[in-house]
Every structure is written in structure tokens, then in C-alpha cells.
PDB file of C-alpha atoms in Angstrom:
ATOM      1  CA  UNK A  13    -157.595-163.712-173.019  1.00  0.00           C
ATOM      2  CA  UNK A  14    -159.655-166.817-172.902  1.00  0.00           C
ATOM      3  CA  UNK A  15    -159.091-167.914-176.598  1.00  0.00           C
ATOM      4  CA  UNK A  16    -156.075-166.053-177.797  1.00  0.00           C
ATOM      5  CA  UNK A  17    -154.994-167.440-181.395  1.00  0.00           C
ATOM      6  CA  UNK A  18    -151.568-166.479-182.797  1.00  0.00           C
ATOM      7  CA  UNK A  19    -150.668-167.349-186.312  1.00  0.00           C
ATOM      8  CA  UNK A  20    -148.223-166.621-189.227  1.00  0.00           C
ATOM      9  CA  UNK A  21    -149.410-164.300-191.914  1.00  0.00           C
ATOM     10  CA  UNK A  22    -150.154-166.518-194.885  1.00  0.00           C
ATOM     11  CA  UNK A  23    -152.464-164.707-196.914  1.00  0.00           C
ATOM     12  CA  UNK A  24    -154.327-160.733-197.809  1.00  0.00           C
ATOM     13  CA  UNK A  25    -156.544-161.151-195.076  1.00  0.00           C
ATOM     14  CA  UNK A  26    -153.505-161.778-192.206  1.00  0.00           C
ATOM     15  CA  UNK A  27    -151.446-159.413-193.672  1.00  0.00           C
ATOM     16  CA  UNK A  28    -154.392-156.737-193.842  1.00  0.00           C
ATOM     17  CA  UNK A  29    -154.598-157.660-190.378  1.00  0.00           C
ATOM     18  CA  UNK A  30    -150.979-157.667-189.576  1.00  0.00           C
ATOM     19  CA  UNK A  31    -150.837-154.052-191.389  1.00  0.00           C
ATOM     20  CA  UNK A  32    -154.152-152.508-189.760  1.00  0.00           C
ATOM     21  CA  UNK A  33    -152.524-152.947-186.262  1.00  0.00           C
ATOM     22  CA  UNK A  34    -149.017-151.839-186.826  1.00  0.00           C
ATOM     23  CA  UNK A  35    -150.655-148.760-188.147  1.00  0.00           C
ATOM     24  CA  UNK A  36    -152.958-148.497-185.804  1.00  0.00           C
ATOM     25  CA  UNK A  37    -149.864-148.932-182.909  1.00  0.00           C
ATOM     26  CA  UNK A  38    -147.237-146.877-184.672  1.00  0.00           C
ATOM     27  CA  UNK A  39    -149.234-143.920-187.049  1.00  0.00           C
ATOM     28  CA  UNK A  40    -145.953-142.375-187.528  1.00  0.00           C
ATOM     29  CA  UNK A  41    -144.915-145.273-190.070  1.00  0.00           C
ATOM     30  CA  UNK A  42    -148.062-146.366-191.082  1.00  0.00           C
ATOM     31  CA  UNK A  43    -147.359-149.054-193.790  1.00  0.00           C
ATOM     32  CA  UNK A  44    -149.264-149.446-197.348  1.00  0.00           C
ATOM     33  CA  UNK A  45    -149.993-152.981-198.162  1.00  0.00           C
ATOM     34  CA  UNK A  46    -147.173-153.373-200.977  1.00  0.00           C
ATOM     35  CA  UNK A  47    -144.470-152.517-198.236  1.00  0.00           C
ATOM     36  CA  UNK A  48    -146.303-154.886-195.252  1.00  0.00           C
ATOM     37  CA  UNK A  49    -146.069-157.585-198.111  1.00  0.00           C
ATOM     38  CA  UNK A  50    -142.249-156.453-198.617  1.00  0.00           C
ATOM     39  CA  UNK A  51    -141.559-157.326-195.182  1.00  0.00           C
ATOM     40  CA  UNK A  52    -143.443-161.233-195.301  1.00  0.00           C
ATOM     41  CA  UNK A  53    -140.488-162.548-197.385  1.00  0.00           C
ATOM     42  CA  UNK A  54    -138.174-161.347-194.878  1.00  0.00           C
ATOM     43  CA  UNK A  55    -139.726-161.167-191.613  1.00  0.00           C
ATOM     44  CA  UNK A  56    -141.785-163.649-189.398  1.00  0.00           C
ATOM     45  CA  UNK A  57    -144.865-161.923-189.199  1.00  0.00           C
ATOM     46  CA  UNK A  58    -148.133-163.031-186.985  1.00  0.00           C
ATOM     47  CA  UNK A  59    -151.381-161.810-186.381  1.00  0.00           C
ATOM     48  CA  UNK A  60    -153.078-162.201-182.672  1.00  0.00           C
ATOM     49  CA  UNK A  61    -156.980-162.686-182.230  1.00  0.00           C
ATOM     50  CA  UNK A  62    -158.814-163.420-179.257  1.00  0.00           C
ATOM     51  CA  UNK A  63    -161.419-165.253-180.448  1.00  0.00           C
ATOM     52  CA  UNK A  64    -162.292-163.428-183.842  1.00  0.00           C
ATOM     53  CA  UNK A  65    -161.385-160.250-182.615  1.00  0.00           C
ATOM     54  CA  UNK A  66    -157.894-158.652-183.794  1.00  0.00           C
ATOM     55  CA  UNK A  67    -156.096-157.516-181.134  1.00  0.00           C
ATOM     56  CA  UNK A  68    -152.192-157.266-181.662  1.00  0.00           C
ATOM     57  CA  UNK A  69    -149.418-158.703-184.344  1.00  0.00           C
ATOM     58  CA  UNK A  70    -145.501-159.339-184.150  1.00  0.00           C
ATOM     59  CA  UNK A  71    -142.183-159.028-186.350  1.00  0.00           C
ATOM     60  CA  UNK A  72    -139.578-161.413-185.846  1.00  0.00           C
ATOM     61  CA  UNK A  73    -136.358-160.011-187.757  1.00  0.00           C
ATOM     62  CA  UNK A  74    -133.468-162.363-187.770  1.00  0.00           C
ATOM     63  CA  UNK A  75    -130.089-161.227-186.646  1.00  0.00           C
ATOM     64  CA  UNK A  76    -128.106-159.729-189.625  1.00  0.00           C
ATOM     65  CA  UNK A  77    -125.456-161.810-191.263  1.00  0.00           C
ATOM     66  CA  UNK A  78    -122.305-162.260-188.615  1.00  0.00           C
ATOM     67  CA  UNK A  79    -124.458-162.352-185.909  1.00  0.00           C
ATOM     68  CA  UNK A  80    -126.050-159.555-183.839  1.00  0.00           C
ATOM     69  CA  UNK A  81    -129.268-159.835-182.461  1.00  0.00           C
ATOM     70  CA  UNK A  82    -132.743-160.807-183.680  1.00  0.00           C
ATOM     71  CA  UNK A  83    -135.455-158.068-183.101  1.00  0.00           C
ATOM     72  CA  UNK A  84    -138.557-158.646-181.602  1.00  0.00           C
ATOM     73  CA  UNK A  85    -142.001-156.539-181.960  1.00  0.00           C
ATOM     74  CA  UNK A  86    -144.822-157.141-180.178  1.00  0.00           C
ATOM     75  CA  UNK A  87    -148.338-154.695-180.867  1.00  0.00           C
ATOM     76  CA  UNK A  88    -151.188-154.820-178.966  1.00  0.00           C
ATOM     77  CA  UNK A  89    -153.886-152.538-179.946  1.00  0.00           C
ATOM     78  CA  UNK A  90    -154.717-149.939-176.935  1.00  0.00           C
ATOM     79  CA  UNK A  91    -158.051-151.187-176.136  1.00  0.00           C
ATOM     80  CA  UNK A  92    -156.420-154.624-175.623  1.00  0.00           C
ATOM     81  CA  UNK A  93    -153.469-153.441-173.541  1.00  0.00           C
ATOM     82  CA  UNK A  94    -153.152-155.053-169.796  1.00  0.00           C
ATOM     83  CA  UNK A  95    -154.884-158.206-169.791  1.00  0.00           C
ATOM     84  CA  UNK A  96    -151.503-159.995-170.623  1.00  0.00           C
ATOM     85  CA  UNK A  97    -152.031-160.657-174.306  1.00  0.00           C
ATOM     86  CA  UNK A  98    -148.553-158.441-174.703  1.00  0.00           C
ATOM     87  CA  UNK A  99    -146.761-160.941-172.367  1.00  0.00           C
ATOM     88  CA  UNK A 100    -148.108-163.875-174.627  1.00  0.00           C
ATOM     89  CA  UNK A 101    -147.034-162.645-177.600  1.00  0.00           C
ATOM     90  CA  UNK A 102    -143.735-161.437-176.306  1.00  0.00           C
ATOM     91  CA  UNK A 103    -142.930-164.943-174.815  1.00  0.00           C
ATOM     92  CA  UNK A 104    -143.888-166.414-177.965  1.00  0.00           C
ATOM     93  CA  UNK A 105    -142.081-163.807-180.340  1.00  0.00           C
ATOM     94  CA  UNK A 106    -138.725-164.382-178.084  1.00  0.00           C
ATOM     95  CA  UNK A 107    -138.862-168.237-178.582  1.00  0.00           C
ATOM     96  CA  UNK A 108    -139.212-167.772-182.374  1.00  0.00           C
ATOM     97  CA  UNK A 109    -135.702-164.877-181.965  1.00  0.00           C
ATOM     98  CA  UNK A 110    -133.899-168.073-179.438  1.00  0.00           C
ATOM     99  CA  UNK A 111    -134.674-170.420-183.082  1.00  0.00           C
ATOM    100  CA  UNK A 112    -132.885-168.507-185.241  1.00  0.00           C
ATOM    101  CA  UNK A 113    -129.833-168.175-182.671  1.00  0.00           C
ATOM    102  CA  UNK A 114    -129.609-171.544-181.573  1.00  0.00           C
ATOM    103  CA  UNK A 115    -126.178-171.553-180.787  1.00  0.00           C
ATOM    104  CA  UNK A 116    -126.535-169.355-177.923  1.00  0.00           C
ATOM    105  CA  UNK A 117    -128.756-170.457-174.423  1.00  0.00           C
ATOM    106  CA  UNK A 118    -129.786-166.422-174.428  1.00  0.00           C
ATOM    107  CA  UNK A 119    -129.576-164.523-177.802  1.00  0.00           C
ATOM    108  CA  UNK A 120    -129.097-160.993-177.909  1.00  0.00           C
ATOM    109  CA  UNK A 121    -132.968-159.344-178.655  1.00  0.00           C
ATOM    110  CA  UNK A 122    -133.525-155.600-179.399  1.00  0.00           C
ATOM    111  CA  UNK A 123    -136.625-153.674-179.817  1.00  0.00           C
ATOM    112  CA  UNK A 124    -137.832-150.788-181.506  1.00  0.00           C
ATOM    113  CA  UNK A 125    -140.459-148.540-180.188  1.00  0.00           C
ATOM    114  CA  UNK A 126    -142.122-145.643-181.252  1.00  0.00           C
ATOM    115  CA  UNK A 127    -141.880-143.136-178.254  1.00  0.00           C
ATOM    116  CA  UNK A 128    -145.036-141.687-178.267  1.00  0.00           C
ATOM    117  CA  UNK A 129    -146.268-145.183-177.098  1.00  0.00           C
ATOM    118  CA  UNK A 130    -144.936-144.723-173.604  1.00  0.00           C
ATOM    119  CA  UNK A 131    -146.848-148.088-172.955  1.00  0.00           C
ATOM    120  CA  UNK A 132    -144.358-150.124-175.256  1.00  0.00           C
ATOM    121  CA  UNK A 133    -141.110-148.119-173.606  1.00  0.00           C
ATOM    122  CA  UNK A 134    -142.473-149.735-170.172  1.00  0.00           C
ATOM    123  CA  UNK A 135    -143.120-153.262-171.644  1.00  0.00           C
ATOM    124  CA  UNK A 136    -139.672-153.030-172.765  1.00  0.00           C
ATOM    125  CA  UNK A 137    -137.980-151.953-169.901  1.00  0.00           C
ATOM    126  CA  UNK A 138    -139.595-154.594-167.430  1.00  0.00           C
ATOM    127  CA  UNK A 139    -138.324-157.101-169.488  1.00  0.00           C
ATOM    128  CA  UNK A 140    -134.972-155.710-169.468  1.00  0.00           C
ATOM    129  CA  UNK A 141    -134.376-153.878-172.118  1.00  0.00           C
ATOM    130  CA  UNK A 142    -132.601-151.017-172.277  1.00  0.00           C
ATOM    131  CA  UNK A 143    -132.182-148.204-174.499  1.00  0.00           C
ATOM    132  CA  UNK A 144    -129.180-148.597-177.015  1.00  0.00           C
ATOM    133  CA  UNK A 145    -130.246-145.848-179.661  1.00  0.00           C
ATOM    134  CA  UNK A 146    -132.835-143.631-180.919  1.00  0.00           C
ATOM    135  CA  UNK A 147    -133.669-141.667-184.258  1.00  0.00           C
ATOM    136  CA  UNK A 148    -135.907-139.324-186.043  1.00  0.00           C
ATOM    137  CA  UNK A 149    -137.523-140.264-189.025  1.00  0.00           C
ATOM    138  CA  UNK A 150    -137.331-136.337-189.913  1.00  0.00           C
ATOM    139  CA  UNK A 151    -136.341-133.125-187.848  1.00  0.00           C
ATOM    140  CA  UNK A 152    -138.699-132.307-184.581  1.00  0.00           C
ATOM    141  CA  UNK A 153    -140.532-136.309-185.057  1.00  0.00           C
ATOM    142  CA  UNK A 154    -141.063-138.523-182.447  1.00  0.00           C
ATOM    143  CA  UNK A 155    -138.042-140.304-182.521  1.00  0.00           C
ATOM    144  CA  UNK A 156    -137.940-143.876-182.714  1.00  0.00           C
ATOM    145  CA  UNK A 157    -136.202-146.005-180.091  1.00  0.00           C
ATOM    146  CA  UNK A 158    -133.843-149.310-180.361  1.00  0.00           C
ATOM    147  CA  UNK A 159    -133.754-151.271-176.622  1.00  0.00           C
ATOM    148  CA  UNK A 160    -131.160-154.070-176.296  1.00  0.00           C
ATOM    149  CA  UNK A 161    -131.418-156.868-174.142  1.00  0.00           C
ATOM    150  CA  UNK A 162    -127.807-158.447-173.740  1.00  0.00           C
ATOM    151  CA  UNK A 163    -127.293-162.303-174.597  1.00  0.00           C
ATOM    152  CA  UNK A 164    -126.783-164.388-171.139  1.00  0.00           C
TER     153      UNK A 164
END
């Protein structure tokens, strides 16, 4: 992780990025461009390279209207996982969630992770998260699940 690089999508080329590893992470829900471009006007989305090399992405949603909680994704691809790129990007992805909350010291953050990545699940959980829901996209899928970490 000597020159990771984490920036906003701005253009086709981030957002091609952005697109190739949430695919590549959840293949479930892979994502055609028009609908990864859907999500840009809404979302905070970044892209993650060390060096030149791709190697993750994250979603900042912001908490609905009323309040609620901001949602944080962090990707890393698989043959990037455990060298502490997903605790950068998490770290960074939670101060961008505390921003759009700034009346609270510790905003309520969920998660969603595909099961299947069993990785993810344990990220979660050792940051205190904890399972709040889960759903199937369709009968006998991998269901999808929703982890909560309460607000200080």
C-alpha cells in the first residue's frame, strides 16, 4: 500500500473503474454503466489505486431525509484483500458518512454486504457492525445483508 490514491469519480474512465470492481466484488448485482452513472448524482462514489493499479472503490449514501444513518461501502478486489487498503478506505469512507451528519459526534453507519463475500461480513463485524437485516434479491439467492453500527 505504498502509494494508495483515492479519488471521486469524475469522469467514464472512474466510473468504468468504480463499476468494474463493484462487479467484480458483488457478481450477484453486477451494474451496467447507465445504472453506475445513476448512482454518481446521488452517491459519493471513489475509485482506489495503488499506484496505477485498481484495487477497490466506495459508496457513500447519505442518510435518508429525517435522519437515519448514512451507508458506507467499501470493495477491495480479492487479490488486494489484507494488506490494509480495506481499513484505508473504510476510515476514509466513515469520515465522508460523519460530514453529512455533522450534528452528531458518532453518526449511525450501516452496511450492506453480499454474503457470499464472507470476507466483507468479517470486515464488518470487527468494526462493530452488526447485522440489522437481510434479503433476497429472488427466491434461493444469496441474500444480501444490512449491518448497523449504532450512533455514540
Amino acid at each position: 500500500m505504498s502509494s494508495l490514491r483515492i479519488g471521486p469519480v469524475t469522469d467514464d474512465a472512474t466510473l468504468e473503474d468504480w463499476r468494474l470492481v463493484h462487479n467484480a466484488v458483488v457478481p450477484d448485482a453486477a451494474m451496467s454503466t447507465d445504472e453506475a452513472r445513476e448512482r454518481v448524482g446521488r452517491y459519493l462514489l471513489e475509485v482506489a489505486y495503488d499506484g496505477d493499479v485498481l484495487v477497490g472503490c466506495t459508496t457513500v449514501r447519505p442518510p435518508e431525509a429525517g435522519g437515519g444513518a448514512s451507508t458506507v461501502i467499501v470493495r477491495v478486489l480479492p487479490q488486494w484483500r489484507g494488506r490494509g487498503l480495506g481499513s484505508a478506505l473504510y476510515e476514509r469512507a466513515m469520515r465522508q458518512a460523519a460530514e453529512q451528519a455533522p450534528d452528531q459526534a458518532t453518526p449511525a453507519v450501516e452496511t450492506v454486504v453480499w454474503a457470499a463475500n464472507t470476507a466483507g461480513v468479517r470486515f464488518a463485524e470487527a468494526r462493530g457492525f452488526a447485522e440489522v437485516d437481510r434479503y433476497e434479491p429472488e427466491p434461493g439467492a444469496v441474500p444480501y445483508l444490512t449491518l448497523r453500527r449504532p450512533s455514540a
